[in-house]
Amino acid sequence: MDRTKLEQLLSEVKSGETSIDQALKRLQSLPFENLEYARLDLHRDLRQGLPEVVFCQNKTPDQIAAIMGRLWDHHDRVLGTRADPEIASFVKEKLPDASYDPISRLLKLSRGDFPPLTDDVPYAMVVSGGTSDQPVSEEAAQTLEFLGNRVIRAYDIGVAGVHRLLDQHALLAEADVIISVAGMEGALTSVVGGLVSCPVVGVPTSVGYGANFQGISALLAMLNACAPGLAVVNIHNGFGAPVYAHLILRRIQG
Amino acid sequence: MDRTKLEQLLSEVKSGETSIDQALKRLQSLPFENLEYARLDLHRDLRQGLPEVVFCQNKTPDQIAAIMGRLWDHHDRVLGTRADPEIASFVKEKLPDASYDPISRLLKLSRGDFPPLTDDVPYAMVVSGGTSDQPVSEEAAQTLEFLGNRVIRAYDIGVAGVHRLLDQHALLAEADVIISVAGMEGALTSVVGGLVSCPVVGVPTSVGYGANFQGISALLAMLNACAPGLAVVNIHNGFGAPVYAHLILRRIQG
Amino acid sequence: MDRTKLEQLLSEVKSGETSIDQALKRLQSLPFENLEYARLDLHRDLRQGLPEVVFCQNKTPDQIAAIMGRLWDHHDRVLGTRADPEIASFVKEKLPDASYDPISRLLKLSRGDFPPLTDDVPYAMVVSGGTSDQPVSEEAAQTLEFLGNRVIRAYDIGVAGVHRLLDQHALLAEADVIISVAGMEGALTSVVGGLVSCPVVGVPTSVGYGANFQGISALLAMLNACAPGLAVVNIHNGFGAPVYAHLILRRIQG
Amino acid sequence: MDRTKLEQLLSEVKSGETSIDQALKRLQSLPFENLEYARLDLHRDLRQGLPEVVFCQNKTPDQIAAIMGRLWDHHDRVLGTRADPEIASFVKEKLPDASYDPISRLLKLSRGDFPPLTDDVPYAMVVSGGTSDQPVSEEAAQTLEFLGNRVIRAYDIGVAGVHRLLDQHALLAEADVIISVAGMEGALTSVVGGLVSCPVVGVPTSVGYGANFQGISALLAMLNACAPGLAVVNIHNGFGAPVYAHLILRRIQG
Amino acid sequence: MDRTKLEQLLSEVKSGETSIDQALKRLQSLPFENLEYARLDLHRDLRQGLPEVVFCQNKTPDQIAAIMGRLWDHHDRVLGTRADPEIASFVKEKLPDASYDPISRLLKLSRGDFPPLTDDVPYAMVVSGGTSDQPVSEEAAQTLEFLGNRVIRAYDIGVAGVHRLLDQHALLAEADVIISVAGMEGALTSVVGGLVSCPVVGVPTSVGYGANFQGISALLAMLNACAPGLAVVNIHNGFGAPVYAHLILRRIQG
Amino acid sequence: MDRTKLEQLLSEVKSGETSIDQALKRLQSLPFENLEYARLDLHRDLRQGLPEVVFCQNKTPDQIAAIMGRLWDHHDRVLGTRADPEIASFVKEKLPDASYDPISRLLKLSRGDFPPLTDDVPYAMVVSGGTSDQPVSEEAAQTLEFLGNRVIRAYDIGVAGVHRLLDQHALLAEADVIISVAGMEGALTSVVGGLVSCPVVGVPTSVGYGANFQGISALLAMLNACAPGLAVVNIHNGFGAPVYAHLILRRIQG
Amino acid sequence: MDRTKLEQLLSEVKSGETSIDQALKRLQSLPFENLEYARLDLHRDLRQGLPEVVFCQNKTPDQIAAIMGRLWDHHDRVLGTRADPEIASFVKEKLPDASYDPISRLLKLSRGDFPPLTDDVPYAMVVSGGTSDQPVSEEAAQTLEFLGNRVIRAYDIGVAGVHRLLDQHALLAEADVIISVAGMEGALTSVVGGLVSCPVVGVPTSVGYGANFQGISALLAMLNACAPGLAVVNIHNGFGAPVYAHLILRRIQG
Amino acid sequence: MDRTKLEQLLSEVKSGETSIDQALKRLQSLPFENLEYARLDLHRDLRQGLPEVVFCQNKTPDQIAAIMGRLWDHHDRVLGTRADPEIASFVKEKLPDASYDPISRLLKLSRGDFPPLTDDVPYAMVVSGGTSDQPVSEEAAQTLEFLGNRVIRAYDIGVAGVHRLLDQHALLAEADVIISVAGMEGALTSVVGGLVSCPVVGVPTSVGYGANFQGISALLAMLNACAPGLAVVNIHNGFGAPVYAHLILRRIQG
């Protein structure tokens, strides 16, 4: 039951065409149709912070181009994640405005620019253990930027040489939220968690030798980190982490 | 090398008592002693937001009473987590100011009260799936309160009867951060994540039948939740979650 | 917003006291309050088939006695599951009408009897692999009976001696739904699934030597059974299985 | 020992040609030959409800075409599951009556139509969390239809936006059995189980990020669901679930 | 349908009281009742080799004493496995003929002795890695002896000092079947398998430090042993292994 | 130290050229060189029962052809296991006497025939659950035949239709050892173990839907089988099982 | 065959009493008896570095006292590991020379002192993440000292406050081998491995919240550490690690 | 802040250009810049023992050639690990001095030779269970040689024929460190650990049948080995093991 229908029902009640009892019955019998509104509201609310996002993996090029095209008709910012190069080529042919980054595998459509970000704007920091974590790190960093946030990157600062990490101390200490991407034993995230007092979002990756078990070792390490300011998203979830950081940053900025 | 010693060294350089070369050598040879400052700074910084906390599990009553007593000499707020009733009795005998809550197993020492919290203060919501999750939920909620935050509780709203959860929609929608405690299949956390646009911290518990596997089913469910605004702490980690939420709330409040 | 309030709102619309626009706004802004009705409806609906049930594990004797007492004030049939003997003694002292079965660990309160069940009533069969599975089997069988169903038991018919199982062939072939409780390698459930054409609900148990892994071997076996008419509930879930069977039987009986 | 031989033995007993003792011995010594009859009976029984089904995975195109062809000679409805497009092409060349659906990967042979299904016929509902679950969902829905059942689909109603699910409430509440297909954290199935009072069959899928572990997270979630009217089949088992639902529907229809 | 009933049916056929068609029908309709005989036959067959065995774990003292007493009335050799000392005391009070061995936890009842075993009788060898494996090793060795077999023990010959094992080479080389009990990394079983040419039955135990995982490390090691003459029973299965060895020895002896 | 050298040393002792003390020292200092003999003896011993076997997986065609060629120079029977078709073609070009079976993936070289096997020779039975288990079943059956044993096959007798299995009862009851190959829930092996009194060797396979987990479900099921006459080899180990059965058969035949 | 018997055989060869052929045969037929010597040699060799050690867990007080007593008769240093306080009391009553440390659970018997260790002696460092790791850390440190090594301890320097660790940098950089004991996410070991250039032995412990899984998270973290100078022993293996470090130190000292 | 900058600051303090307070502030505010020195020192230290190493897996040919080229400009020895043949071809085109070994997948650049190693130089032994372990074994052995160490290889000495291993006893007994590479049940490593008194580094591989689980069985076996002189690196970690052995050898040689 959309707004129009609800309006009509109330009109009928007012005019006496429909009795209060009848209206009561109809309203009670459709407790969830009302939610259609809430859904739209929710979408509107979310759109203020989040662009429309299409998870491209497991979808055909045709489906992706169609969905992104339809969204692009109605929205100013559309994001596609986990897009392989072939998918990107196909979509860019159909939607010439689209741009693609092969490292993060992000497909972006955007009208208008965000106003430039000054240095006093709260920022997220994206750190990673090694160069092999780059696809996930960049997916996180660019998603954050696409959502309009200020981002500082510090890659390849894993604890095999802990000094590389300590060099970043000042930047880390000032960050408002940190996304820490790490494979192998995921110790980078623990050490970062011990150094800072802002929330840290850990993203485990599957980088490493045999007993990494597709990211389980990094995942378990982060879940068991002794530092309390640390929460974790799924292995390789380079999209969930920046959305999480974005939700925090948005609240900080009021 | 603390501040006093560093000050003295610089005085000696200024007065010529110590040559630049000698000072250089001493400064270079103690690259980490400098960090002592950072540690103190960090502690000072953290103390502004966090009271001193003692993890009581795996410690003897004597150790706990001694540590808490020493902290109580220097700090106004001291918290002990995971304290069994026997430990609590022992500590309360030694430290009569201590209070104990048997559900959350928290031991608290506190001088002075926080100013009352008005309704426009950002708040955390602590929700849980069932009454069996209460020890973890209360540990989280009371820790948040002990840290000076405004907290609203909504327990036993698991998805077996999804309406109980939807009844809380208005409160959930206004929350600034939500801690969602759930065992079994942890679906409460997923549904909450799908309803709100603030960061959600999931805490898996081991409540449930056999294949819950001590909380693994709830943990995996939360890690795999399709809603993006969700991050997870360790199973039963009723302390890490509120500290995480506290770090977010503190940033929001500036 | 309960029925009374909704009625009042509609009255106000009819009388013009509240404009359509205002009513529209109020109705849209409380999409979930309506659900309170649905919840009650759901409860009423469920009560027709299911008595009120209290999961006693992880609750204190006081809590259990209080909850069951309050339910007993308003309902004719109240069931407590997973009740230890001490809990049972405590509850029976408070509620002298309660009866307790130490094998199934069920606590029962019941006013009035079900009409006697004739032989042409659809029936569930509860089968089990060995005597060690009896606590779960009896929890299932007695729960089914408490829900008013006809039940036939056949215990200790595991495949170590497949003839014991085949002896029950006629009864199995006529059953309308079968609950198959088995530990170790859970093969009983597979073989039953291969013999009959009614739905089979498998309940894995943790009975067995080392690599049973608390019921995982039986669980995996049942999930992988080659017979297609088989679905599985959680390890030791002697309550979920009979409720499931009850839902099927109730539908068959119209 | 088939019917002819048994008849002859009994004739010999009657005529005295074979003594009772001798017959007794022969009958005792062949306990299982009798089962040949039961097997045939079972087949006849099953055929009334189930068409002949060929699991195509792990079989060569030649084998599949041969088996389906032989079945097609004797039966009016033959189903092949898990058939890749190449296999389908090969089979359709050999059996021009075959039709193939690339999404569900079902190969179908059918003579004559089922009578049209009126709206008062009991129906199964097939729901799924996301579009990536479609291959399994469609395998389930089309198998149900091939077995002559009434089916209603509701796809892409996962709990990330719980309102999409609630919109389907009326249809769900009237269903006689529900197949719920979900990957990731499988919460859709839990929520559905909490909303309805008919049996729900959960089918976990492997859709999701890293720690989904090929469907384990969804499987564990469904096994641990707090709603009692829920049972589970194997990961991706889009054939076992509809057969299970079919067995329930057939019983309901008498 | 037992022998008496079948005899009666055949008499009725002979006398013409029951027609061949009627008899045919009755015989066809009870395909499994005949199996009752086979079951008895099977039991008789097994009894020649195996005594009656009662698995005491998960049974009450009353149940065990009752079952063993009833068996003892009809059989000359009765064995109880996994009997705790309290159970043993209880049973010995009821059945004064019973003897108990606290290490193997075997309860034995036996009338008459086996004839003495000469040195040319095929024998089983029971080897173990360390003294902590003794409960399982002795359960295996004494069960073998109780079944009338010749047994040679060689304990504490784990590969930490491979020479201890090699010292037993001559005995191992002559054995007809070997039961190899080992925890930790289970390498004893691998090395034994590489030294001999008789079948080896591996029994993993849970002896060891943390990552033994209740016997999984030893189990996996034995399953992956490169020597081909090796098969494995469940962790701690000190009863299945000697029965298996007994079946082999009995065949060898004709 | 080979035989020649040892002979020479003893000659020197006899002639006095080497003192007893010196010889003692040399003999003590080379405890393992002596083992070279044992190895040869072992090989000779094994050759009586086992042909030379080459595990082809993870070896290059060149290596395999070279190794098999060298063995073929000195032995009358050479077996290659796990040989892919390309490897087989390559080897057959180099060794025209080789024959290849694409189902079992066995490569065979053989001079002379075994004498024909009469019906009173002990036999192994190879049973399997489904047609997908055929590669492993045939590897086992043909390896047994290559080792000179009498083999009876019964494939596709899984418990989904338990009557197919019971039809084989007479053959199973007479077998001297049974190899039971099964995937999915591996229940075939349990049921066979419950029907017979000879040793059964279980071989789990990875056939099945998702939660089969590459054979783990079948492996765990077999390890947990309640029938005691059952031991297990590794998943897909179609070579270890027949060697094990061969060792048993050889002992039975003396 | 011990030395005496071998001497006699050689004498017989010399005297002609035994022919070379006969001696050859006897020597070839007992390849392993010679190893008795090697075993003694090995023991002697090991004794130079290692005292006799008794693993007390899973042994009775009587057994432990007897074994330690017998060793004490022949050796100057005897060590018992994993001894509970009750066992220690019992042993100290029987062997008044024994001393016991309740933290490390070590029982020690020692005659004579090691010469004092100067500062230029190579040393092992034992570091640990937290106070809960102390039992394992002290078992390692005291075992190293009991073996005569120089040890420096640095406990409670986990990465939650990485500065505590960096403070120890100078000592770590000079160590010859480091034992790093850590639970939770085991990141201490990774960071230590990245700071030093000597071999590091990681010992995982089970300290931590739920998803530590009895030490698996720390174990996996250490196995996956990106620093290459790191190897790992079993969870809680506070004995294997110091023996390993001792073998390295002994080699360094020549 | 490097040395120059620090020197300048101290000069400014001396000259009064910068006040003590200002200097104090600057020094305190850059606690980690000092570490830049330590990092350089660490690098210098490491370079004395280790060449520059590039982990090629997960890097593009372009990246690898560029990195190795830049390192080759400044260093005399550069090593690339895990290089596929295509990468090797690409790099050799760009850097004609590079040599490649397809078995170990090592890419080497080297100026000048190590002085020849005499027989009294401490040596590492690399042993392996089977020929399939060769890629990992050779990666370990050649890395050790590239680091300037003396290496002795003994491959294919797995415990299926334990005599092959014992033949190597003399060489094993003299080794200073042993790398033991093994798949399947990893028993080789256990037996080696029991034979020698030098440190052993275990490297598990994934060679084997089904339940090897990508190396887990070998990994668990090595972690649980009863011999105490054994530590383990990650599955297939043919680089970490030789670096570990190198660190030990370097210390032994002073």
CSV table of C-alpha atoms in Angstrom, one decimal, chain E:
chain,number,residue,atom,x,y,z
E,1,MET,CA,7.0,-64.3,11.8
E,2,ASP,CA,9.1,-66.8,13.7
E,3,ARG,CA,9.8,-70.4,12.8
E,4,THR,CA,6.6,-71.7,14.5
E,5,LYS,CA,4.4,-69.4,12.6
E,6,LEU,CA,6.0,-70.2,9.3
E,7,GLU,CA,5.7,-73.9,10.0
E,8,GLN,CA,2.0,-73.4,10.8
E,9,LEU,CA,1.5,-71.5,7.5
E,10,LEU,CA,3.1,-74.3,5.5
E,11,SER,CA,1.0,-76.9,7.3
E,12,GLU,CA,-2.1,-74.9,6.4
E,13,VAL,CA,-1.0,-74.8,2.8
E,14,LYS,CA,-0.4,-78.6,2.8
E,15,SER,CA,-3.8,-79.3,4.4
E,16,GLY,CA,-5.4,-76.9,1.9
E,17,GLU,CA,-6.7,-74.8,4.8
E,18,THR,CA,-4.9,-71.9,3.2
E,19,SER,CA,-4.8,-71.6,-0.6
E,20,ILE,CA,-1.5,-71.1,-2.4
E,21,ASP,CA,-2.6,-67.6,-3.4
E,22,GLN,CA,-3.3,-66.7,0.2
E,23,ALA,CA,-0.1,-68.0,1.4
E,24,LEU,CA,1.7,-66.3,-1.4
E,25,LYS,CA,0.2,-63.0,-0.3
E,26,ARG,CA,1.1,-63.4,3.3
E,27,LEU,CA,4.6,-64.4,2.5
E,28,GLN,CA,5.1,-61.5,0.1
E,29,SER,CA,3.6,-59.1,2.6
E,30,LEU,CA,6.1,-59.8,5.3
E,31,PRO,CA,9.5,-59.7,3.6
E,32,PHE,CA,11.4,-58.7,6.7
E,33,GLU,CA,9.9,-61.0,9.4
E,34,ASN,CA,11.9,-63.8,7.8
E,35,LEU,CA,15.0,-61.9,8.8
E,36,GLU,CA,14.4,-62.6,12.4
E,37,TYR,CA,15.9,-66.0,11.6
E,38,ALA,CA,18.9,-64.5,9.8
E,39,ARG,CA,19.4,-62.4,12.8
E,40,LEU,CA,19.5,-65.4,15.1
E,41,ASP,CA,21.8,-67.1,12.7
E,42,LEU,CA,24.1,-64.2,12.6
E,43,HIS,CA,24.1,-64.1,16.4
E,44,ARG,CA,24.9,-67.8,16.5
E,45,ASP,CA,27.7,-67.3,14.0
E,46,LEU,CA,29.1,-64.3,15.8
E,47,ARG,CA,28.9,-66.1,19.2
E,48,GLN,CA,31.3,-68.7,17.9
E,49,GLY,CA,33.9,-66.0,17.6
E,50,LEU,CA,32.8,-63.2,19.9
E,51,PRO,CA,31.5,-63.2,23.4
E,52,GLU,CA,28.6,-61.0,24.4
E,53,VAL,CA,29.8,-57.5,24.9
E,54,VAL,CA,28.3,-54.6,26.9
E,55,PHE,CA,29.5,-51.0,26.2
E,56,CYS,CA,29.2,-49.6,29.8
E,57,GLN,CA,29.7,-45.9,29.1
E,58,ASN,CA,26.5,-43.9,29.2
E,59,LYS,CA,24.6,-46.7,31.0
E,60,THR,CA,23.6,-46.8,34.6
E,61,PRO,CA,25.1,-49.3,37.1
E,62,ASP,CA,21.7,-50.9,37.4
E,63,GLN,CA,21.3,-51.3,33.7
E,64,ILE,CA,24.7,-52.8,33.3
E,65,ALA,CA,24.4,-55.3,36.1
E,66,ALA,CA,21.0,-56.4,34.7
E,67,ILE,CA,22.2,-56.8,31.2
E,68,MET,CA,25.4,-58.6,32.1
E,69,GLY,CA,23.4,-60.9,34.5
E,70,ARG,CA,20.9,-61.9,31.9
E,71,LEU,CA,23.7,-62.6,29.4
E,72,TRP,CA,25.6,-64.5,32.0
E,73,ASP,CA,22.6,-66.8,32.5
E,74,HIS,CA,22.9,-67.9,28.9
E,75,HIS,CA,26.5,-67.5,27.8
E,76,ASP,CA,29.9,-68.6,29.0
E,77,ARG,CA,31.8,-65.5,28.3
E,78,VAL,CA,30.5,-61.9,28.8
E,79,LEU,CA,32.6,-58.8,28.4
E,80,GLY,CA,31.9,-55.2,29.6
E,81,THR,CA,34.0,-52.4,28.1
E,82,ARG,CA,34.6,-48.8,29.3
E,83,ALA,CA,33.5,-49.6,32.9
E,84,ASP,CA,34.5,-47.1,35.5
E,85,PRO,CA,35.7,-48.4,39.0
E,86,GLU,CA,32.3,-47.5,40.6
E,87,ILE,CA,30.4,-49.4,38.0
E,88,ALA,CA,32.8,-52.4,38.4
E,89,SER,CA,32.3,-52.4,42.2
E,90,PHE,CA,28.5,-52.3,41.8
E,91,VAL,CA,28.5,-55.1,39.2
E,92,LYS,CA,30.9,-57.3,41.2
E,93,GLU,CA,28.5,-57.1,44.2
E,94,LYS,CA,25.7,-58.3,42.0
E,95,LEU,CA,27.7,-60.8,40.0
E,96,PRO,CA,30.5,-62.2,42.3
E,97,ASP,CA,32.0,-64.1,39.3
E,98,ALA,CA,33.0,-60.9,37.6
E,99,SER,CA,36.6,-59.7,37.5
E,100,TYR,CA,37.7,-56.2,36.7
E,101,ASP,CA,40.9,-54.6,35.4
E,102,PRO,CA,41.1,-51.0,36.3
E,103,ILE,CA,43.6,-50.1,33.6
E,104,SER,CA,41.7,-51.5,30.6
E,105,ARG,CA,38.4,-50.8,32.3
E,106,LEU,CA,37.2,-54.3,31.2
E,107,LEU,CA,34.7,-56.3,33.2
E,108,LYS,CA,34.9,-60.0,32.5
E,109,LEU,CA,32.7,-63.0,33.2
E,110,SER,CA,34.0,-66.4,32.0
E,111,ARG,CA,33.3,-70.1,32.6
E,112,GLY,CA,36.0,-72.6,31.6
E,113,ASP,CA,39.4,-71.8,30.2
E,114,PHE,CA,40.7,-71.7,26.7
E,115,PRO,CA,43.1,-74.5,25.9
E,116,PRO,CA,46.7,-73.3,26.3
E,117,LEU,CA,48.1,-71.6,23.2
E,118,THR,CA,51.3,-73.1,21.7
E,119,ASP,CA,54.0,-71.0,20.1
E,120,ASP,CA,53.0,-71.9,16.5
E,121,VAL,CA,49.6,-70.3,16.9
E,122,PRO,CA,49.2,-67.1,14.9
E,123,TYR,CA,49.5,-64.1,17.1
E,124,ALA,CA,48.6,-60.5,17.3
E,125,MET,CA,51.1,-57.9,18.5
E,126,VAL,CA,49.9,-54.9,20.4
E,127,VAL,CA,52.4,-52.0,20.3
E,128,SER,CA,52.1,-48.5,21.8
E,129,GLY,CA,54.0,-45.3,21.7
E,130,GLY,CA,54.1,-44.4,25.4
E,131,THR,CA,52.9,-45.4,28.8
E,132,SER,CA,50.1,-42.9,28.6
E,133,ASP,CA,48.6,-45.0,25.8
E,134,GLN,CA,48.3,-48.0,28.2
E,135,PRO,CA,44.5,-47.8,28.9
E,136,VAL,CA,43.8,-48.2,25.2
E,137,SER,CA,46.6,-50.7,24.6
E,138,GLU,CA,45.5,-52.9,27.5
E,139,GLU,CA,41.8,-52.7,26.5
E,140,ALA,CA,42.9,-54.0,23.0
E,141,ALA,CA,45.3,-56.7,24.3
E,142,GLN,CA,42.9,-58.1,27.0
E,143,THR,CA,40.0,-58.1,24.6
E,144,LEU,CA,42.0,-60.1,22.1
E,145,GLU,CA,42.9,-62.5,24.9
E,146,PHE,CA,39.4,-62.7,26.1
E,147,LEU,CA,38.4,-63.7,22.5
E,148,GLY,CA,40.9,-66.6,22.8
E,149,ASN,CA,43.8,-65.2,20.8
E,150,ARG,CA,47.6,-65.2,21.4
E,151,VAL,CA,48.9,-61.7,22.1
E,152,ILE,CA,52.4,-60.2,22.4
E,153,ARG,CA,52.7,-56.8,23.9
E,154,ALA,CA,55.5,-54.2,23.2
E,155,TYR,CA,54.7,-50.9,24.9
E,156,ASP,CA,56.5,-47.5,25.1
E,157,ILE,CA,58.4,-48.0,21.8
E,158,GLY,CA,57.6,-44.6,20.2
E,159,VAL,CA,59.8,-43.1,17.6
E,160,ALA,CA,61.4,-40.5,19.9
E,161,GLY,CA,63.9,-43.3,20.3
E,162,VAL,CA,63.5,-45.3,17.2
E,163,HIS,CA,65.9,-48.0,18.5
E,164,ARG,CA,63.4,-49.2,21.0
E,165,LEU,CA,61.2,-50.0,18.2
E,166,LEU,CA,63.8,-51.6,16.0
E,167,ASP,CA,64.6,-53.9,19.0
E,168,GLN,CA,61.2,-55.4,18.5
E,169,HIS,CA,61.8,-56.1,14.8
E,170,ALA,CA,61.9,-59.9,15.0
E,171,LEU,CA,58.6,-60.1,16.9
E,172,LEU,CA,57.0,-57.6,14.6
E,173,ALA,CA,58.1,-59.4,11.5
E,174,GLU,CA,56.5,-62.7,12.6
E,175,ALA,CA,53.2,-61.2,13.8
E,176,ASP,CA,50.0,-62.0,11.9
E,177,VAL,CA,48.3,-58.8,12.7
E,178,ILE,CA,49.5,-55.8,14.6
E,179,ILE,CA,47.5,-53.2,16.6
E,180,SER,CA,49.5,-50.0,16.9
E,181,VAL,CA,48.3,-47.6,19.5
E,182,ALA,CA,49.8,-44.1,19.4
E,183,GLY,CA,49.0,-40.5,20.3
E,184,MET,CA,50.9,-37.3,19.6
E,185,GLU,CA,52.0,-37.5,15.9
E,186,GLY,CA,51.2,-41.3,15.6
E,187,ALA,CA,54.5,-41.9,13.8
E,188,LEU,CA,55.0,-45.3,15.5
E,189,THR,CA,52.2,-46.7,13.4
E,190,SER,CA,53.8,-45.4,10.2
E,191,VAL,CA,57.2,-46.8,11.0
E,192,VAL,CA,55.7,-50.2,12.0
E,193,GLY,CA,53.7,-50.2,8.8
E,194,GLY,CA,56.9,-49.7,6.9
E,195,LEU,CA,58.7,-52.5,8.7
E,196,VAL,CA,56.3,-55.4,8.4
E,197,SER,CA,54.2,-57.2,5.8
E,198,CYS,CA,51.1,-58.2,7.9
E,199,PRO,CA,48.0,-56.0,8.3
E,200,VAL,CA,48.4,-53.2,10.9
E,201,VAL,CA,45.4,-51.7,12.7
E,202,GLY,CA,46.1,-48.1,13.9
E,203,VAL,CA,44.4,-46.8,17.0
E,204,PRO,CA,45.0,-43.0,17.5
E,205,THR,CA,44.9,-41.6,21.1
E,206,SER,CA,44.6,-38.1,22.4
E,207,VAL,CA,47.9,-38.2,24.3
E,208,GLY,CA,49.9,-35.0,23.7
E,209,TYR,CA,50.3,-31.3,23.9
E,210,GLY,CA,47.8,-28.7,22.6
E,211,ALA,CA,47.6,-29.1,18.9
E,212,ASN,CA,47.0,-32.8,19.2
E,213,PHE,CA,43.3,-31.7,19.2
E,214,GLN,CA,41.9,-34.8,21.1
E,215,GLY,CA,43.6,-37.2,18.8
E,216,ILE,CA,43.1,-35.6,15.5
E,217,SER,CA,46.8,-35.2,14.8
E,218,ALA,CA,47.4,-38.9,15.4
E,219,LEU,CA,44.3,-39.9,13.4
E,220,LEU,CA,45.3,-37.8,10.4
E,221,ALA,CA,48.9,-39.0,10.6
E,222,MET,CA,47.7,-42.7,10.5
E,223,LEU,CA,45.3,-42.0,7.6
E,224,ASN,CA,48.1,-40.4,5.6
E,225,ALA,CA,50.7,-43.0,6.4
E,226,CYS,CA,52.7,-43.7,3.3
E,227,ALA,CA,53.0,-47.4,4.1
E,228,PRO,CA,50.1,-49.3,2.4
E,229,GLY,CA,49.4,-52.1,4.9
E,230,LEU,CA,47.7,-49.9,7.4
E,231,ALA,CA,44.0,-49.2,8.2
E,232,VAL,CA,42.7,-47.1,11.1
E,233,VAL,CA,39.9,-47.2,13.6
E,234,ASN,CA,38.4,-44.4,15.6
E,235,ILE,CA,40.3,-42.4,18.2
E,236,HIS,CA,40.6,-44.4,21.5
E,237,ASN,CA,38.7,-47.3,20.0
E,238,GLY,CA,40.4,-50.0,22.0
E,239,PHE,CA,37.6,-52.4,21.4
E,240,GLY,CA,37.0,-52.1,17.6
E,241,ALA,CA,40.7,-52.7,16.9
E,242,PRO,CA,41.0,-56.1,18.7
E,243,VAL,CA,37.7,-57.3,17.2
E,244,TYR,CA,39.1,-56.4,13.8
E,245,ALA,CA,42.4,-58.2,14.5
E,246,HIS,CA,40.4,-61.2,15.9
E,247,LEU,CA,38.4,-61.5,12.7
E,248,ILE,CA,41.7,-61.6,10.7
E,249,LEU,CA,43.3,-64.2,13.1
E,250,ARG,CA,40.2,-66.4,13.0
E,251,ARG,CA,40.3,-66.5,9.2
E,252,ILE,CA,44.0,-67.3,9.2
E,253,GLN,CA,43.4,-70.2,11.6
E,254,GLY,CA,40.6,-71.4,9.3
